[in-house]
Amino acid sequence: MKRAAVAVAVLAVAVVTFLIVGRNSAPDPLRVTARRTHYAATVSIDRPTTGRVVVDVRLTSGDADSAALSTVMPAMGHAMPEITAREPEPGHFVAEGEFFPMTGVWELSIRLNGPAGEEVLTVNAPITG
Amino acid sequence: MIRVLRVLCLAAVLMLAGAAPAAAHNVTVGADLRIAQTIAGTELTIVIKGTKRVPGPLQIGVIAFQPVTDLPVALELRSVADGRTVTGVARAAYEPQYTQLTVDRTGPHELTLRAGNETAVVPFRVLVDRGSPIELLIYGGLLVAALLMIGGLLTGALARRNQAMLLTGGAAIGLTVAAMVVIFEPLLPAAPPDGAPPTVAPTVGAGAGAGAASGAQTGGRPFAQGRMATLPARPAAGEEFTLRLDLVDGSTGRPVDDLVLHHEALAHVILTSEDGRYFRHIHPLRTAPGRLEVKMRADRPGRYLAYAELERGDSGGQLITGEFSVNGDASDVSVGAETPIEAVTPLLNPAAPVAGRPTTIELSTSSTPRPWLGMTGHLIVRSQDGTFLGHVHEMGTPGPRLRFTFSFPSPGRYLAWTQYATGDHIVTAPFTINVTASGASQ
C-alpha cells in the first residue's frame, strides 16, 4: 500500500517535471528543401530561434557563385536586411545574423546568382523560441 | 526533541513548496487599448487600461506626441447594453495622469472624446477573464495534495502509519489529478472572457464555405469600399477643411463599423501634395458609424493624394485611396509644418537600390526615439506618380538610429518620409530614393 502510494506520487512528480522541462526545451532544428528552375537547395537552421542564428544552405542542384539571404514576416509586415552568405566550399553557403527578431512564421528568401542566372528560393521558417 | 525538530523542518519545507502554485495564480488583466487620434490639431494617443473586475475602475490616459499646454479632453463612457454613462476629464500630456472612470458591466461600450470643437466616438469592449474551472481543478488538486502531504508527513513523523499512508495516498491522487489536467488542458477549448462578442460554432455539413471557427467566415469579411470627400468640396489653401472617409460594405451597402485597431489607430491617413512637398500622417476620428473625419489645412494649391490604411475585423488590412484639389494662391499662404522637418541623408544598402531586392535604409536621429503607433520608426514611401504607397516599420535598432528594410516593387523615383517620436515631438524627415532595374533575369 505504502509502496504503491509512493510510486504514484513519484510518477506524478515525474510527469509534472517532464511537462515543465518539455515546455522549456529548445525548438527542433529546421531542415527544408526548395527547388526552382536552375537551383535546388537544402536549408538547415540548427537553432531556429530569435536572435543571432546560423543558416546553412547546401545546393543539391545547380552551380551558384553567390547567395544572399533575407527574411520577411508576412503576417506582421516585417522585413529584415539582406545578408550575404560566405561560401566555405563550392555549393555550400553559410550566413549568420539576426534573421528572426520575433517569434512567428517567417519567410526566408535565398537569392542565388550563378552562370545560369539569378533565382530566389523561398522557404518557411516557423520560429517558436 | 529531535523528532519535534524533524517535524518542524519538514513542515517548513512543505509550506514553502506548497506556497509556489498559489503565488503563480494571477488574474490576467486585458491588454491596454491604445488609439491614436488627430484631434484639436494635435496628435494624441488615448490609452484605456484593462480592468480585472466589474464593477471596477477603468483608467484612461491621453498621451501627447506634440507640444500641448493644458489640453483637456472630455471623456464620456457609455455602456451600449444599458446606456449608463459616466464622465470625466483627462489632460493630454507627455506623461499623463490617468483619469479613473467606473465601469459597471462587461461588453460593448463607447468612449466619446471631446477636445477643441471636435468629437470622436470610439467603440470598444470591456472584457474580464472568467474564473476558469480548469485552473480551479489544477490549483485545487495541488492545494489538497500539499495539505494532505503535510498531514501525511506529520502523522508519519508521529508514527501513525495507517493515517500517514492514507493522507500521502490522497496527496498522490491530488497531484495526479492536477498533472492530468495540466496535460489535457491545452486540448480543451478556452472559455471566452466575460463580455466577449457572441460566436457561432461551425456547422457540420454546411458546405465548403462554412466558417472555420468562432463563426468566422472562411476568407474573411467582404471588402470595405471607401469614399473620400472634403468639406467644402473645393477647399482653399490655408483654410481649415474636413477630410471625410465614408466606408461602405461592398456586398451589403451598409456602413462598415467593424474597424479594428491597426497599428494603434482605426485608420492611418497619409495626405501628400502631388509634388510631395506637403505631407501629413494623421488619424481621423470616428464621428458616426462608418464615417471617419479629420480637420486640417493645406498650405498650397493643387492636387492632393490621400491614402487610408485600415483593417476590418476578421479581415486583412487594406488601402483606400482618394484625391482632391485645393484652390488658391500659394504666395499668400502660411501654414506651419505639422511636425519639425529634419534634413537627413540616409545610408542606403545597396547604395543604388535595385527593384525587387531588399534595400536597407538607415538614418541617425537627434535622440533615442520613443515608441509611437507601436513602433520606434515609420517610413512612408510613395512612387513619384502616386500610384504606389508603402508603409514600413523600424525593426528595433538600439540607440539613436532607425533602420528600415524594403523591396521597392519597380524602378523609378520614390518620395520617402521617415517619422519618429522624440520627447514631445514627432519628427518628419523627407528624402528621395532612385531605384534601378534589376539587370539579372529571375
Coordinates of C-alpha atoms in Angstrom, one line a residue:
Chain A
M1 CA 0.0 0.0 0.0
K2 CA 2.7 2.4 1.0
R3 CA 4.9 1.4 -1.9
A4 CA 2.0 2.0 -4.3
A5 CA 1.3 5.4 -2.9
V6 CA 5.0 6.4 -3.1
A7 CA 5.1 5.0 -6.7
V8 CA 2.1 7.1 -7.7
A9 CA 3.5 10.2 -6.1
V10 CA 6.9 9.7 -7.8
L11 CA 5.1 9.2 -11.1
A12 CA 3.0 12.3 -10.7
V13 CA 6.1 14.4 -9.8
A14 CA 7.9 12.9 -12.8
V15 CA 5.0 13.8 -15.1
V16 CA 4.9 17.4 -13.8
T17 CA 8.7 17.7 -14.1
F18 CA 8.6 16.3 -17.7
L19 CA 5.9 18.8 -18.7
I20 CA 7.8 21.8 -17.2
V21 CA 11.1 20.7 -18.7
G22 CA 9.4 19.8 -22.0
R23 CA 7.8 23.2 -22.4
N24 CA 11.1 25.0 -22.0
S25 CA 13.1 22.9 -24.3
A26 CA 14.8 24.3 -27.4
P27 CA 12.9 24.1 -30.7
D28 CA 13.7 21.3 -33.1
P29 CA 16.3 22.0 -35.9
L30 CA 14.7 23.2 -39.2
R31 CA 15.6 21.3 -42.4
V32 CA 13.7 22.2 -45.6
T33 CA 14.3 21.9 -49.3
A34 CA 13.4 24.2 -52.1
R35 CA 13.7 23.8 -55.9
R36 CA 13.3 26.2 -58.9
T37 CA 14.4 26.0 -62.5
H38 CA 18.2 26.5 -62.0
Y39 CA 18.9 25.7 -58.4
A40 CA 17.8 23.4 -55.6
A41 CA 18.9 23.6 -52.0
T42 CA 18.6 22.1 -48.6
V43 CA 18.3 24.8 -45.9
S44 CA 19.2 24.0 -42.4
I45 CA 18.9 26.0 -39.2
D46 CA 20.1 24.1 -36.1
R47 CA 18.6 26.5 -33.7
P48 CA 15.6 28.3 -35.3
T49 CA 15.1 30.9 -32.6
T50 CA 15.0 34.7 -32.3
G51 CA 18.4 36.4 -32.0
R52 CA 21.5 35.5 -34.0
V53 CA 21.2 32.3 -36.0
V54 CA 23.3 30.4 -38.5
V55 CA 21.6 29.4 -41.7
D56 CA 23.2 26.7 -43.7
V57 CA 22.4 26.3 -47.5
R58 CA 23.6 23.3 -49.4
L59 CA 22.9 23.3 -53.1
T60 CA 21.6 19.9 -54.3
S61 CA 21.3 21.1 -57.9
G62 CA 22.8 24.0 -59.9
D63 CA 26.0 26.0 -59.6
A64 CA 25.7 29.3 -57.8
D65 CA 28.6 31.8 -57.2
S66 CA 26.9 33.8 -54.5
A67 CA 23.9 33.7 -52.1
A68 CA 22.2 36.4 -50.2
L69 CA 19.6 35.7 -47.5
S70 CA 16.8 37.9 -46.3
T71 CA 13.6 37.4 -44.3
V72 CA 10.1 38.8 -44.0
M73 CA 7.2 38.1 -41.7
P74 CA 4.2 38.5 -43.9
A75 CA 1.6 38.4 -41.0
M76 CA 3.2 41.5 -39.4
G77 CA 4.7 43.2 -42.5
H78 CA 8.2 43.0 -41.0
A79 CA 11.3 42.8 -43.3
M80 CA 15.0 42.2 -42.3
P81 CA 18.1 43.3 -44.3
E82 CA 19.7 41.0 -46.8
I83 CA 22.8 39.2 -45.5
T84 CA 25.5 37.9 -47.9
A85 CA 26.4 34.3 -47.3
R86 CA 30.0 33.1 -47.3
E87 CA 30.9 30.0 -49.3
P88 CA 33.2 27.7 -47.2
E89 CA 33.2 25.2 -50.0
P90 CA 31.6 25.1 -53.5
G91 CA 27.8 24.7 -53.3
H92 CA 27.8 25.3 -49.5
F93 CA 26.7 28.7 -48.2
V94 CA 26.6 29.9 -44.6
A95 CA 25.0 33.1 -43.3
E96 CA 24.9 34.3 -39.8
G97 CA 22.9 37.2 -38.4
E98 CA 19.6 38.3 -36.8
F99 CA 17.1 36.9 -39.3
F100 CA 14.1 36.5 -36.9
P101 CA 13.6 39.3 -34.4
M102 CA 10.4 37.8 -33.1
T103 CA 8.5 34.5 -33.0
G104 CA 6.1 33.6 -35.7
V105 CA 6.2 32.2 -39.2
W106 CA 8.9 33.9 -41.3
E107 CA 9.7 33.6 -45.0
L108 CA 13.4 33.1 -45.7
S109 CA 14.5 34.1 -49.3
I110 CA 17.8 32.9 -50.7
R111 CA 18.9 34.9 -53.7
L112 CA 21.3 32.7 -55.8
N113 CA 23.5 34.0 -58.6
G114 CA 25.5 31.9 -61.0
P115 CA 26.2 31.2 -64.7
A116 CA 22.7 30.0 -65.1
G117 CA 21.2 33.3 -63.8
E118 CA 19.6 34.7 -60.7
E119 CA 16.9 32.9 -58.8
V120 CA 15.2 33.3 -55.5
L121 CA 14.4 30.2 -53.4
T122 CA 11.9 30.7 -50.6
V123 CA 11.2 28.6 -47.6
N124 CA 9.0 29.0 -44.5
A125 CA 10.6 29.1 -41.1
P126 CA 8.4 28.8 -38.0
I127 CA 10.1 30.5 -35.1
T128 CA 8.8 29.4 -31.7
G129 CA 11.5 30.3 -29.2
Chain B
M1 CA 13.2 16.7 20.8
I2 CA 14.9 15.6 17.6
R3 CA 11.6 14.2 16.4
V4 CA 9.9 17.6 17.0
L5 CA 12.6 19.4 15.2
R6 CA 12.4 17.0 12.3
V7 CA 8.6 17.5 12.1
L8 CA 9.0 21.3 12.2
C9 CA 11.7 21.2 9.4
L10 CA 9.5 19.0 7.2
A11 CA 6.5 21.3 7.8
A12 CA 8.5 24.4 6.9
V13 CA 9.9 22.8 3.7
L14 CA 6.4 21.7 2.7
M15 CA 4.8 25.0 3.5
L16 CA 7.3 26.7 1.2
A17 CA 6.8 24.1 -1.6
G18 CA 3.1 24.4 -1.3
A19 CA 3.1 28.2 -1.5
A20 CA 4.5 28.3 -5.0
P21 CA 1.4 27.4 -7.1
A22 CA -0.8 29.9 -5.2
A23 CA 1.6 32.7 -5.9
A24 CA 1.6 31.9 -9.6
H25 CA -2.2 32.2 -9.8
N26 CA -2.5 35.8 -11.1
V27 CA -5.7 37.2 -12.6
T28 CA -4.9 38.3 -16.2
V29 CA -6.0 41.8 -16.9
G30 CA -6.8 42.6 -20.5
A31 CA -4.1 44.3 -22.5
D32 CA -4.2 48.1 -22.7
L33 CA -6.1 49.7 -25.6
R34 CA -4.2 52.4 -27.4
I35 CA -5.9 54.6 -30.0
A36 CA -4.1 57.4 -32.0
Q37 CA -6.4 60.4 -32.7
T38 CA -5.7 63.6 -34.5
I39 CA -7.9 65.9 -32.5
A40 CA -7.8 69.7 -31.7
G41 CA -5.0 70.0 -34.3
T42 CA -2.6 67.7 -32.4
E43 CA -1.6 64.1 -32.3
L44 CA -2.8 62.2 -29.2
T45 CA -2.9 58.5 -28.2
I46 CA -5.7 57.5 -25.9
V47 CA -4.8 54.7 -23.5
I48 CA -7.6 52.6 -21.9
K49 CA -6.1 50.3 -19.3
G50 CA -7.8 46.9 -18.8
T51 CA -9.7 46.1 -15.7
K52 CA -9.9 42.8 -13.9
R53 CA -13.4 43.1 -12.5
V54 CA -16.7 44.7 -13.0
P55 CA -18.0 46.9 -11.4
G56 CA -14.4 48.2 -11.3
P57 CA -12.1 51.1 -12.3
L58 CA -11.2 51.9 -15.9
Q59 CA -8.1 54.1 -16.2
I60 CA -7.9 56.4 -19.2
G61 CA -4.9 58.5 -20.1
V62 CA -4.1 60.8 -23.0
I63 CA -0.5 60.9 -24.3
A64 CA 0.5 63.9 -26.2
F65 CA 3.0 63.4 -29.0
Q66 CA 3.3 67.1 -29.8
P67 CA 3.7 70.1 -27.5
V68 CA 0.4 70.9 -25.7
T69 CA -0.3 73.3 -22.9
D70 CA -3.1 72.0 -20.7
L71 CA -5.3 70.4 -23.3
P72 CA -8.4 69.0 -21.6
V73 CA -10.1 66.0 -23.2
A74 CA -13.7 65.4 -22.0
L75 CA -14.4 61.7 -21.6
E76 CA -17.9 60.1 -21.7
L77 CA -18.1 56.4 -21.2
R78 CA -21.3 54.8 -22.1
S79 CA -22.4 51.1 -21.9
V80 CA -24.1 50.1 -25.1
A81 CA -26.1 47.5 -23.2
D82 CA -27.8 49.7 -20.6
G83 CA -26.9 53.2 -21.6
R84 CA -25.4 54.0 -18.3
T85 CA -22.9 56.9 -18.7
V86 CA -20.1 58.2 -16.6
T87 CA -18.0 61.3 -17.4
G88 CA -14.6 62.6 -16.6
V89 CA -11.8 64.8 -17.9
A90 CA -8.3 63.7 -18.9
R91 CA -5.4 66.1 -19.6
A92 CA -3.2 65.4 -22.6
A93 CA 0.5 65.3 -21.5
Y94 CA 3.8 63.8 -22.4
E95 CA 3.5 61.6 -19.3
P96 CA -0.3 61.7 -18.5
Q97 CA -2.1 61.3 -15.2
Y98 CA -4.7 58.6 -15.6
T99 CA -8.4 59.5 -15.0
Q100 CA -10.4 56.8 -13.3
L101 CA -13.9 56.1 -14.5
T102 CA -16.1 53.3 -13.1
V103 CA -17.3 50.6 -15.4
D104 CA -20.4 48.6 -14.2
R105 CA -20.5 45.8 -16.7
T106 CA -18.6 43.9 -19.3
G107 CA -19.5 44.0 -23.1
P108 CA -19.7 46.8 -25.7
H109 CA -19.0 50.4 -24.6
E110 CA -18.5 53.7 -26.4
L111 CA -16.0 56.3 -25.3
T112 CA -16.8 59.8 -26.5
L113 CA -13.8 62.2 -26.6
R114 CA -14.2 65.9 -26.9
A115 CA -11.3 68.3 -27.4
G116 CA -11.3 71.7 -29.1
N117 CA -14.5 71.7 -31.1
E118 CA -14.2 68.1 -32.2
T119 CA -15.8 64.9 -31.1
A120 CA -14.9 61.3 -31.6
V121 CA -16.8 58.2 -30.6
V122 CA -14.5 55.1 -30.0
P123 CA -16.3 51.8 -29.6
F124 CA -14.6 49.1 -27.5
R125 CA -15.4 46.1 -25.3
V126 CA -14.8 45.6 -21.7
L127 CA -13.6 42.0 -21.2
V128 CA -12.9 40.3 -17.9
D129 CA -11.5 36.9 -17.6
R130 CA -13.9 34.4 -16.2
G131 CA -12.6 32.2 -13.4
S132 CA -11.5 29.0 -15.1
P133 CA -12.9 25.7 -13.7
I134 CA -9.7 24.1 -15.1
E135 CA -7.4 26.3 -13.1
L136 CA -9.6 25.7 -10.1
L137 CA -9.1 21.9 -10.6
I138 CA -5.3 22.3 -11.1
Y139 CA -4.7 24.5 -8.1
G140 CA -7.3 22.8 -6.0
G141 CA -5.6 19.5 -6.7
L142 CA -2.2 20.9 -5.8
L143 CA -3.6 22.6 -2.7
V144 CA -5.2 19.3 -1.5
A145 CA -2.1 17.4 -2.3
A146 CA 0.1 19.9 -0.4
L147 CA -2.2 19.8 2.7
L148 CA -2.5 16.0 2.7
M149 CA 1.2 15.6 2.2
I150 CA 1.9 17.9 5.2
G151 CA -0.6 15.9 7.2
G152 CA 0.8 12.6 6.0
L153 CA 4.4 13.5 6.8
L154 CA 3.4 15.0 10.2
T155 CA 1.4 11.9 11.2
G156 CA 4.2 9.7 9.7
A157 CA 6.7 11.6 11.8
L158 CA 4.4 11.0 14.8
A159 CA 4.4 7.2 14.0
R160 CA 0.7 6.9 13.0
R161 CA 1.4 4.8 9.9
N162 CA -2.1 4.0 8.6
Q163 CA -3.2 7.6 8.8
A164 CA 0.0 8.7 7.2
M165 CA -0.4 6.3 4.3
L166 CA -4.0 7.4 3.8
L167 CA -3.0 11.1 3.7
T168 CA 0.0 10.5 1.5
G169 CA -2.1 8.4 -0.9
G170 CA -4.7 11.3 -1.0
A171 CA -1.9 13.7 -1.8
A172 CA -0.7 11.5 -4.6
I173 CA -4.2 11.4 -6.0
G174 CA -4.4 15.2 -5.8
L175 CA -1.1 15.6 -7.6
T176 CA -2.2 13.1 -10.3
V177 CA -5.5 15.0 -10.9
A178 CA -3.6 18.3 -11.2
A179 CA -1.0 16.7 -13.5
M180 CA -3.7 15.1 -15.7
V181 CA -5.5 18.4 -16.0
V182 CA -2.2 20.2 -16.9
I183 CA -1.6 17.5 -19.7
F184 CA -5.1 17.7 -21.1
E185 CA -5.9 21.4 -20.6
P186 CA -4.3 22.5 -24.0
L187 CA -6.7 20.1 -25.8
L188 CA -9.8 21.8 -24.2
P189 CA -11.3 24.9 -25.8
A190 CA -10.6 28.0 -23.8
A191 CA -13.7 29.8 -22.4
P192 CA -14.1 33.3 -23.9
P193 CA -13.7 36.2 -21.4
D194 CA -16.8 37.8 -19.9
G195 CA -18.1 40.5 -22.3
A196 CA -16.7 38.9 -25.5
P197 CA -19.0 39.1 -28.6
P198 CA -21.1 36.0 -29.2
T199 CA -19.8 33.4 -31.6
V200 CA -21.3 30.5 -33.5
A201 CA -19.8 27.1 -33.7
P202 CA -19.1 25.9 -37.3
T203 CA -21.9 23.9 -38.7
V204 CA -21.2 20.4 -39.8
G205 CA -22.1 19.7 -43.5
A206 CA -22.9 23.4 -44.2
G207 CA -20.9 23.2 -47.4
A208 CA -17.4 24.1 -48.4
G209 CA -17.8 27.8 -47.4
A210 CA -18.7 27.0 -43.8
G211 CA -16.9 29.1 -41.2
A212 CA -13.7 27.6 -39.8
A213 CA -14.1 28.6 -36.2
S214 CA -15.9 31.1 -33.9
G215 CA -18.4 31.9 -36.6
A216 CA -15.6 33.5 -38.7
Q217 CA -16.2 33.4 -42.4
T218 CA -13.7 31.5 -44.5
G219 CA -11.7 34.0 -46.4
G220 CA -12.7 36.9 -44.1
R221 CA -15.3 39.6 -44.4
P222 CA -16.2 41.3 -47.7
F223 CA -14.1 44.4 -48.8
A224 CA -14.8 47.8 -47.5
Q225 CA -15.3 50.5 -50.1
G226 CA -14.1 53.9 -49.2
R227 CA -15.3 57.3 -50.5
M228 CA -13.2 60.3 -49.7
A229 CA -14.5 63.8 -49.8
T230 CA -13.6 67.2 -48.5
L231 CA -15.9 69.7 -46.8
P232 CA -16.1 72.2 -48.5
A233 CA -15.8 70.2 -51.8
R234 CA -13.0 72.6 -53.0
P235 CA -11.0 73.8 -50.0
A236 CA -8.9 76.9 -50.2
A237 CA -5.2 76.9 -49.4
G238 CA -4.5 77.9 -45.8
E239 CA -8.1 77.4 -44.7
E240 CA -9.4 74.7 -42.4
F241 CA -11.4 71.9 -44.1
T242 CA -12.6 68.5 -43.2
L243 CA -11.4 65.3 -44.9
R244 CA -14.1 62.7 -44.7
L245 CA -13.9 59.0 -45.3
D246 CA -17.1 57.1 -45.6
L247 CA -16.7 53.3 -45.5
V248 CA -19.3 51.0 -47.1
D249 CA -19.5 47.3 -47.2
G250 CA -19.1 46.2 -50.8
S251 CA -21.6 43.4 -50.5
T252 CA -24.4 44.9 -48.4
G253 CA -24.1 48.6 -49.0
R254 CA -24.2 49.3 -45.2
P255 CA -21.7 51.4 -43.3
V256 CA -18.6 49.5 -42.2
D257 CA -18.4 49.9 -38.5
D258 CA -16.2 47.0 -37.5
L259 CA -12.8 48.5 -37.9
V260 CA -10.2 47.0 -35.6
L261 CA -7.2 48.9 -34.3
H262 CA -4.5 48.7 -36.9
H263 CA -1.1 49.8 -35.5
E264 CA -2.9 51.7 -32.7
A265 CA -5.4 53.5 -34.9
L266 CA -8.7 53.0 -36.6
A267 CA -7.1 54.4 -39.8
H268 CA -3.8 55.9 -40.8
V269 CA -4.3 58.6 -43.4
I270 CA -1.3 59.8 -45.4
L271 CA -2.0 63.0 -47.2
T272 CA 0.5 64.4 -49.7
S273 CA 0.5 67.1 -52.3
E274 CA 1.2 65.8 -55.8
D275 CA 4.8 67.3 -55.7
G276 CA 5.4 65.7 -52.2
R277 CA 6.3 69.0 -50.5
Y278 CA 3.2 68.7 -48.2
F279 CA 3.0 65.6 -46.0
R280 CA 0.7 64.6 -43.2
H281 CA 0.3 61.3 -41.3
I282 CA -3.0 61.7 -39.4
H283 CA -5.5 59.6 -37.5
P284 CA -9.1 60.6 -38.3
L285 CA -11.9 60.5 -35.7
R286 CA -14.9 58.2 -35.9
T287 CA -17.7 60.6 -35.9
A288 CA -20.5 58.2 -36.9
P289 CA -20.8 54.5 -37.8
G290 CA -18.7 54.0 -41.0
R291 CA -17.6 57.6 -41.0
L292 CA -14.1 58.9 -40.2
E293 CA -13.2 62.7 -40.3
V294 CA -10.3 64.9 -39.6
K295 CA -9.9 68.6 -39.7
M296 CA -6.8 70.1 -41.4
R297 CA -5.2 72.8 -43.6
A298 CA -3.3 72.5 -46.9
D299 CA -0.6 75.0 -47.5
R300 CA -0.5 75.1 -51.3
P301 CA -3.0 74.9 -54.1
G302 CA -3.0 71.9 -56.4
R303 CA -3.8 68.2 -56.5
Y304 CA -3.6 66.2 -53.3
L305 CA -3.4 62.4 -52.9
A306 CA -4.9 60.7 -49.8
Y307 CA -4.3 57.1 -48.7
A308 CA -6.1 55.5 -45.8
E309 CA -4.7 52.3 -44.3
L310 CA -7.2 50.4 -42.2
E311 CA -8.4 46.9 -41.2
R312 CA -11.9 45.4 -40.8
G313 CA -12.5 42.8 -38.1
D314 CA -11.8 39.3 -39.3
S315 CA -10.2 40.6 -42.5
G316 CA -6.9 41.9 -43.6
G317 CA -5.5 45.4 -43.8
Q318 CA -6.4 47.4 -46.9
L319 CA -5.5 50.7 -48.5
I320 CA -8.2 53.1 -49.7
T321 CA -7.1 56.0 -52.0
G322 CA -8.6 59.3 -53.0
E323 CA -7.7 62.7 -54.3
F324 CA -8.9 66.3 -54.2
S325 CA -7.8 69.7 -55.3
V326 CA -7.1 72.8 -53.3
N327 CA -7.8 76.3 -54.6
G328 CA -5.9 79.5 -54.0
D329 CA -2.7 81.3 -54.4
A330 CA 0.5 79.8 -52.9
S331 CA 2.2 83.1 -52.3
D332 CA -0.1 84.5 -49.6
V333 CA -0.5 81.2 -47.6
S334 CA 1.4 80.4 -44.5
V335 CA 0.7 77.1 -42.8
G336 CA 3.3 75.9 -40.2
A337 CA 4.6 72.4 -40.7
E338 CA 2.7 69.8 -38.7
T339 CA 5.9 68.4 -37.3
P340 CA 9.5 69.5 -37.3
I341 CA 11.1 68.8 -40.6
E342 CA 14.7 67.4 -40.5
A343 CA 17.1 67.2 -43.4
V344 CA 18.6 63.8 -43.5
T345 CA 21.0 61.8 -45.7
P346 CA 20.0 58.2 -45.3
L347 CA 22.6 55.4 -45.7
L348 CA 21.3 53.0 -48.4
N349 CA 22.5 49.5 -48.7
P350 CA 22.9 48.7 -51.6
A351 CA 23.9 52.3 -52.4
A352 CA 21.9 52.0 -55.7
P353 CA 18.7 50.2 -54.7
V354 CA 17.5 47.6 -57.1
A355 CA 13.8 46.9 -57.8
G356 CA 12.6 43.7 -56.2
R357 CA 15.5 43.3 -53.9
P358 CA 15.6 44.3 -50.2
T359 CA 17.1 47.7 -49.6
T360 CA 18.2 48.8 -46.1
I361 CA 17.7 52.4 -45.3
E362 CA 19.5 53.6 -42.2
L363 CA 19.5 57.1 -40.6
S364 CA 20.5 58.7 -37.4
T365 CA 18.1 60.5 -35.2
S366 CA 18.5 63.6 -32.9
S367 CA 17.8 61.4 -29.8
T368 CA 16.6 57.9 -29.0
P369 CA 13.1 57.6 -30.3
R370 CA 10.2 56.6 -28.1
P371 CA 7.5 54.2 -29.5
W372 CA 4.7 55.9 -31.5
L373 CA 1.9 53.8 -33.0
G374 CA 3.6 50.7 -31.5
M375 CA 6.9 51.2 -33.4
T376 CA 10.0 53.3 -32.9
G377 CA 10.1 54.4 -36.5
H378 CA 7.9 54.7 -39.6
L379 CA 8.9 55.0 -43.2
I380 CA 6.3 56.1 -45.8
V381 CA 7.4 55.7 -49.5
R382 CA 5.4 56.9 -52.4
S383 CA 6.1 56.5 -56.1
Q384 CA 6.7 59.8 -57.9
D385 CA 3.3 59.4 -59.7
G386 CA 1.5 58.5 -56.5
T387 CA 0.3 55.1 -57.8
F388 CA 2.2 53.2 -55.1
L389 CA 2.3 53.8 -51.3
G390 CA 4.3 51.7 -48.8
H391 CA 4.4 51.9 -45.0
V392 CA 7.5 50.3 -43.5
H393 CA 8.3 49.8 -39.8
E394 CA 11.5 50.0 -37.9
M395 CA 12.7 46.7 -36.5
G396 CA 14.2 47.6 -33.1
T397 CA 17.6 49.1 -33.8
P398 CA 19.1 50.2 -30.4
G399 CA 20.1 53.8 -29.8
P400 CA 19.5 56.9 -31.9
R401 CA 19.3 55.1 -35.2
L402 CA 16.5 53.9 -37.4
R403 CA 16.8 51.1 -39.9
F404 CA 14.2 50.0 -42.4
T405 CA 14.2 47.2 -45.0
F406 CA 12.0 47.4 -48.0
S407 CA 11.9 45.9 -51.5
F408 CA 10.9 48.6 -54.0
P409 CA 8.5 47.0 -56.4
S410 CA 9.6 48.7 -59.6
P411 CA 12.4 51.1 -60.8
G412 CA 11.9 54.8 -60.6
R413 CA 12.0 57.7 -58.2
Y414 CA 10.3 57.4 -54.8
L415 CA 9.4 60.1 -52.3
A416 CA 10.1 58.9 -48.8
W417 CA 9.3 60.3 -45.3
T418 CA 10.6 58.8 -42.1
Q419 CA 8.8 59.6 -38.9
Y420 CA 9.7 59.1 -35.2
A421 CA 8.6 60.5 -31.9
T422 CA 11.1 62.0 -29.5
G423 CA 10.3 64.0 -26.4
D424 CA 7.1 65.8 -27.1
H425 CA 7.6 66.0 -30.9
I426 CA 7.0 63.8 -33.9
V427 CA 9.9 64.4 -36.3
T428 CA 9.4 64.0 -40.1
A429 CA 12.4 63.7 -42.4
P430 CA 11.8 63.7 -46.1
F431 CA 14.2 62.4 -48.8
T432 CA 14.0 60.7 -52.2
I433 CA 15.3 57.4 -53.5
N434 CA 16.1 56.4 -57.0
V435 CA 15.6 52.7 -57.7
T436 CA 17.2 51.0 -60.7
A437 CA 16.0 48.0 -62.6
S438 CA 17.4 44.6 -61.9
G439 CA 19.8 43.6 -64.7
A440 CA 19.6 39.9 -63.9
S441 CA 16.8 37.7 -65.1
Q442 CA 14.6 36.0 -62.5

